Amino acid sequence: MDAQKYMLRCLELAQKASEEDEVPIGAVVVDPESGEIVSEAYNLSEHELDATAHAETLAIRRACEKLGINRLRGFDLYVTLEPCTMCAAAISMARIKTLYFGAYDPKGGAVVNGVRFYDSPTCHHRPEVCGGIMEAECGEILKRFFRNKRRKI
Amino acid sequence: MDAQKYMLRCLELAQKASEEDEVPIGAVVVDPESGEIVSEAYNLSEHELDATAHAETLAIRRACEKLGINRLRGFDLYVTLEPCTMCAAAISMARIKTLYFGAYDPKGGAVVNGVRFYDSPTCHHRPEVCGGIMEAECGEILKRFFRNKRRKI
């Protein structure tokens, strides 16, 4: 299944983040027509000194830059964790066609949890949503990261 | 009143945006201790080919970069329009102390309208909020911009 292939790549990116002591979340933007991965990113808010440098927002910025467009109509976004409110809104703003995510995030998610932004009348583009892809693996890499963090304290 | 002084600067930035055919929204990040404006920005989503290049998010990114920090604890943010869902969440993520905004935005706002993000249990930092500063002027520059846009069609 294609979705798993892209999610595996997101997991590899999350692993890289973890090795750099960043919260292990990975994302890719995909052209579903060609199957090509257009941009890749992982969380960089510590290294980039930028509170907004979440994997999804970075993947969107990089795809826009690479393609020379400011809307990603027809493109899909894959990410290991249910997007937070900022990223859910950025995904809508970028006009992403389908959002695929791995683990659910009851504490910070904004798609099926929290503010459920795509159900709000102030959301002007609703992507298709497919959650729970490789949910266990996507959740486990985060749990491991925070378990190790706590050990170091 | 200090808030009006900073909002006037935001309005000047919004005016610059308008002259560059960008949606006229301006924002500044201020150090309330010194009174210094740390960063300034206006909407650039057309020119920067970046769906996420809203005034508030850019002002946050620039302030983080300038100060070499990834959280803006103790800093204030001024913006001419009630922030959208993405920016409201970015402001929370950046740990902004007080958010001052001009016009209210029932269609796209996320502070007192829409998802009211700061009231959500998935919001982990709630800035103080002060809305309606120079509301008429901040609203008028946007109305004028869109009125002229429609004339050109």
Coordinates of C-alpha atoms in Angstrom, one line a residue:
Chain A
M1 CA 0.0 0.0 0.0
D2 CA 1.4 3.4 -1.1
A3 CA 0.4 5.2 2.1
Q4 CA 2.6 2.8 4.1
K5 CA 5.5 3.4 1.8
Y6 CA 5.4 7.2 2.4
M7 CA 4.7 6.7 6.1
L8 CA 7.9 4.6 6.3
R9 CA 9.8 7.5 4.9
C10 CA 8.2 9.8 7.4
L11 CA 9.3 7.4 10.2
E12 CA 12.9 7.5 8.8
L13 CA 12.8 11.3 9.0
A14 CA 11.4 11.1 12.5
Q15 CA 14.3 8.9 13.4
K16 CA 16.7 11.5 12.1
A17 CA 15.0 14.1 14.2
S18 CA 15.4 11.9 17.3
E19 CA 19.1 11.5 16.6
E20 CA 19.4 15.3 16.6
D21 CA 17.4 15.6 19.8
E22 CA 14.4 17.0 18.2
V23 CA 10.9 15.7 18.8
P24 CA 10.7 12.7 16.3
I25 CA 8.0 13.7 13.8
G26 CA 8.5 13.4 10.1
A27 CA 6.5 14.6 7.1
V28 CA 6.6 14.4 3.3
V29 CA 4.6 16.2 0.6
V30 CA 3.8 13.8 -2.3
D31 CA 2.5 14.4 -5.8
P32 CA -0.1 11.6 -6.1
E33 CA -0.1 11.7 -9.9
S34 CA 3.6 10.9 -10.3
G35 CA 4.1 9.3 -6.8
E36 CA 7.1 11.6 -6.4
I37 CA 8.1 12.9 -2.9
V38 CA 8.3 16.7 -3.5
S39 CA 9.6 17.7 0.0
E40 CA 10.7 16.1 3.2
A41 CA 11.1 17.5 6.7
Y42 CA 11.3 16.7 10.4
N43 CA 10.7 18.8 13.4
L44 CA 13.5 21.4 13.8
S45 CA 12.1 23.9 16.3
E46 CA 15.2 23.5 18.6
H47 CA 17.9 23.8 16.0
E48 CA 16.3 26.3 13.7
L49 CA 15.4 28.6 16.7
D50 CA 11.9 28.9 15.2
A51 CA 8.8 28.0 17.2
T52 CA 7.0 27.3 14.0
A53 CA 9.4 24.8 12.5
H54 CA 7.2 21.8 12.8
A55 CA 7.7 18.9 10.3
E56 CA 4.4 19.6 8.4
T57 CA 4.9 23.4 8.2
L58 CA 8.5 22.9 7.0
A59 CA 7.5 20.3 4.4
I60 CA 4.9 22.7 3.1
R61 CA 7.3 25.7 3.0
R62 CA 9.9 23.6 1.2
A63 CA 7.4 22.2 -1.4
C64 CA 6.1 25.7 -2.1
E65 CA 9.7 26.9 -2.6
K66 CA 10.8 24.0 -4.7
L67 CA 7.7 24.2 -7.0
G68 CA 7.6 28.0 -7.1
I69 CA 3.9 28.0 -6.0
N70 CA 2.2 29.2 -2.9
R71 CA -0.7 26.7 -2.9
L72 CA -0.2 22.9 -3.1
R73 CA -3.5 22.0 -4.8
G74 CA -3.7 18.3 -5.7
F75 CA -0.7 17.4 -3.4
D76 CA -0.9 15.0 -0.4
L77 CA 0.9 15.4 2.9
Y78 CA 2.0 12.5 5.1
V79 CA 3.0 13.0 8.7
T80 CA 3.7 10.6 11.6
L81 CA 1.5 12.4 14.2
E82 CA -1.9 14.1 14.0
P83 CA -1.1 17.7 13.2
C84 CA -1.4 20.4 15.9
T85 CA -3.6 23.4 15.5
M86 CA -0.9 25.5 13.7
C87 CA 0.0 22.7 11.3
A88 CA -3.7 21.6 10.6
A89 CA -4.4 25.2 9.6
A90 CA -1.2 25.5 7.5
I91 CA -2.3 22.3 5.7
S92 CA -5.7 23.8 4.9
M93 CA -4.1 27.1 3.9
A94 CA -1.8 25.3 1.5
R95 CA -4.8 23.5 -0.1
I96 CA -3.4 20.0 0.5
K97 CA -5.7 17.4 -1.1
T98 CA -5.3 14.5 1.3
L99 CA -3.7 14.4 4.8
Y100 CA -2.4 11.1 5.9
F101 CA -1.2 10.8 9.5
G102 CA 0.1 8.1 11.8
A103 CA -0.6 8.3 15.5
Y104 CA -3.5 10.2 17.0
D105 CA -2.7 13.1 19.5
P106 CA -5.4 13.7 22.1
K107 CA -3.2 16.2 23.9
G108 CA -2.3 18.5 21.0
G109 CA -4.0 17.3 17.8
A110 CA -6.5 19.5 15.9
V111 CA -7.9 17.1 13.3
V112 CA -10.0 14.5 15.2
N113 CA -9.0 15.9 18.6
G114 CA -8.9 19.4 20.1
V115 CA -10.4 22.1 18.0
R116 CA -11.1 19.7 15.1
F117 CA -10.3 22.6 12.8
Y118 CA -11.5 21.0 9.5
D119 CA -15.0 20.9 11.0
S120 CA -15.0 24.6 11.8
P121 CA -16.9 27.1 9.6
T122 CA -13.8 29.2 9.7
C123 CA -11.9 26.5 7.8
H124 CA -12.1 27.4 4.1
H125 CA -10.4 24.3 2.6
R126 CA -11.0 20.8 4.1
P127 CA -8.5 18.2 3.0
E128 CA -9.5 14.5 2.9
V129 CA -8.2 12.9 6.1
C130 CA -6.8 9.4 6.6
G131 CA -5.5 8.8 10.1
G132 CA -4.0 5.8 11.9
I133 CA -1.5 4.7 9.2
M134 CA 1.3 2.7 11.0
E135 CA -0.2 4.2 14.2
A136 CA 1.8 1.9 16.5
E137 CA 5.2 2.6 15.0
C138 CA 4.5 6.3 14.7
G139 CA 3.4 6.4 18.4
E140 CA 6.3 4.2 19.6
I141 CA 9.1 6.4 18.3
L142 CA 7.6 9.4 20.2
K143 CA 7.1 7.4 23.4
R144 CA 10.7 6.1 23.2
F145 CA 12.0 9.6 22.8
F146 CA 10.2 11.1 25.8
R147 CA 11.0 8.0 27.9
N148 CA 14.7 8.6 27.2
K149 CA 14.3 12.3 27.9
R150 CA 12.8 11.6 31.4
R151 CA 15.7 9.1 32.1
K152 CA 18.2 11.9 31.5
I153 CA 16.5 14.3 34.0
Chain B
M1 CA -1.2 55.0 24.9
D2 CA 1.6 52.6 24.0
A3 CA -0.6 50.0 22.3
Q4 CA -1.8 52.6 19.8
K5 CA 1.8 53.6 19.0
Y6 CA 2.7 50.0 18.1
M7 CA -0.6 49.5 16.2
L8 CA 0.2 52.6 14.2
R9 CA 3.4 50.9 13.1
C10 CA 1.5 47.8 12.3
L11 CA -0.8 49.9 10.1
E12 CA 2.2 51.4 8.3
L13 CA 3.4 47.8 7.6
A14 CA -0.1 46.8 6.4
Q15 CA 0.1 49.8 4.0
K16 CA 3.4 48.5 2.6
A17 CA 1.8 45.1 2.1
S18 CA -1.1 46.7 0.2
E19 CA 1.3 48.6 -2.1
E20 CA 2.9 45.2 -2.9
D21 CA -0.5 43.7 -3.6
E22 CA -0.4 41.6 -0.5
V23 CA -3.3 41.4 1.9
P24 CA -2.7 44.4 4.2
I25 CA -2.0 42.9 7.6
G26 CA 1.0 44.2 9.7
A27 CA 2.6 42.8 12.9
V28 CA 5.3 43.6 15.3
V29 CA 6.9 41.8 18.2
V30 CA 7.7 44.1 21.1
D31 CA 9.8 43.8 24.2
P32 CA 7.5 45.4 26.8
E33 CA 10.5 46.0 29.2
S34 CA 12.5 48.2 26.9
G35 CA 9.6 49.2 24.6
E36 CA 11.8 48.2 21.6
I37 CA 10.2 46.7 18.5
V38 CA 12.2 43.4 18.0
S39 CA 10.7 42.4 14.6
E40 CA 8.3 43.6 12.0
A41 CA 6.5 41.9 9.2
Y42 CA 3.6 42.1 6.8
N43 CA 1.8 39.4 4.9
L44 CA 4.0 38.0 2.2
S45 CA 2.3 34.8 1.1
E46 CA 2.2 35.8 -2.6
H47 CA 5.7 37.1 -3.0
E48 CA 7.5 34.6 -0.8
L49 CA 5.6 31.7 -2.4
D50 CA 4.8 30.4 1.1
A51 CA 1.3 29.7 2.2
T52 CA 2.4 30.1 5.8
A53 CA 3.9 33.6 5.4
H54 CA 1.3 35.5 7.4
A55 CA 2.4 38.7 9.2
E56 CA 2.3 37.2 12.7
T57 CA 4.1 34.0 11.8
L58 CA 6.8 36.0 10.0
A59 CA 7.2 38.4 12.9
I60 CA 7.6 35.5 15.3
R61 CA 10.2 33.7 13.0
R62 CA 12.2 36.9 12.6
A63 CA 12.1 37.7 16.3
C64 CA 13.3 34.2 17.1
E65 CA 16.1 34.4 14.5
K66 CA 17.2 37.9 15.7
L67 CA 17.3 37.0 19.4
G68 CA 18.6 33.5 18.9
I69 CA 15.8 31.9 20.9
N70 CA 12.9 29.7 19.9
R71 CA 10.4 30.9 22.5
L72 CA 9.4 34.5 23.0
R73 CA 8.6 34.4 26.7
G74 CA 7.8 37.9 28.0
F75 CA 7.4 39.5 24.5
D76 CA 4.2 41.0 23.1
L77 CA 2.8 40.7 19.6
Y78 CA 0.7 43.4 17.9
V79 CA -1.2 42.7 14.7
T80 CA -3.9 44.6 12.7
L81 CA -6.3 41.7 12.4
E82 CA -7.5 38.9 14.8
P83 CA -5.1 36.0 14.1
C84 CA -6.2 33.0 12.0
T85 CA -6.1 29.5 13.4
M86 CA -2.5 28.9 12.2
C87 CA -1.2 32.2 13.6
A88 CA -3.1 32.0 16.9
A89 CA -1.5 28.6 17.5
A90 CA 2.0 29.9 16.4
I91 CA 1.6 32.8 18.9
S92 CA 0.8 30.2 21.7
M93 CA 3.7 28.0 20.6
A94 CA 6.1 31.0 20.8
R95 CA 4.9 31.7 24.3
I96 CA 3.9 35.3 23.5
K97 CA 2.9 37.2 26.7
T98 CA 0.2 39.5 25.4
L99 CA -1.5 39.6 22.0
Y100 CA -2.9 42.9 20.9
F101 CA -5.0 43.0 17.8
G102 CA -6.9 45.5 15.8
A103 CA -10.0 44.4 13.8
Y104 CA -12.0 41.3 14.7
D105 CA -12.3 38.6 12.0
P106 CA -15.6 36.6 12.2
K107 CA -14.7 34.7 9.0
G108 CA -11.2 33.5 9.8
G109 CA -10.3 34.6 13.3
A110 CA -9.4 32.0 15.9
V111 CA -9.2 34.0 19.2
V112 CA -12.7 35.4 19.9
N113 CA -14.1 33.9 16.7
G114 CA -13.9 30.4 15.1
V115 CA -12.2 27.7 17.1
R116 CA -11.3 30.2 19.9
F117 CA -8.0 28.3 20.2
Y118 CA -7.0 29.8 23.6
D119 CA -10.1 28.4 25.2
S120 CA -9.2 24.8 24.0
P121 CA -7.8 22.2 26.4
T122 CA -5.2 21.5 23.7
C123 CA -3.8 25.0 24.0
H124 CA -0.9 24.8 26.4
H125 CA 0.0 28.5 26.6
R126 CA -2.7 31.2 26.7
P127 CA -1.4 34.7 26.0
E128 CA -3.3 37.6 27.5
V129 CA -5.5 39.1 24.8
C130 CA -6.4 42.6 24.0
G131 CA -8.6 43.1 20.9
G132 CA -10.1 46.1 19.1
I133 CA -7.1 48.5 19.2
M134 CA -7.7 51.0 16.4
E135 CA -10.3 48.6 15.2
A136 CA -11.8 51.0 12.6
E137 CA -8.5 51.9 10.9
C138 CA -7.3 48.3 10.9
G139 CA -10.5 47.1 9.3
E140 CA -10.7 50.0 6.8
I141 CA -7.3 49.2 5.2
L142 CA -8.5 45.7 4.5
K143 CA -11.9 46.7 3.2
R144 CA -10.3 49.3 0.9
F145 CA -7.8 46.6 -0.4
F146 CA -10.6 44.1 -1.3
R147 CA -12.8 46.9 -2.7
N148 CA -10.1 47.8 -5.1
K149 CA -9.4 44.1 -6.0
R150 CA -13.1 43.7 -6.9
R151 CA -12.9 46.8 -9.1
K152 CA -10.1 45.3 -11.1
I153 CA -11.9 42.1 -11.9

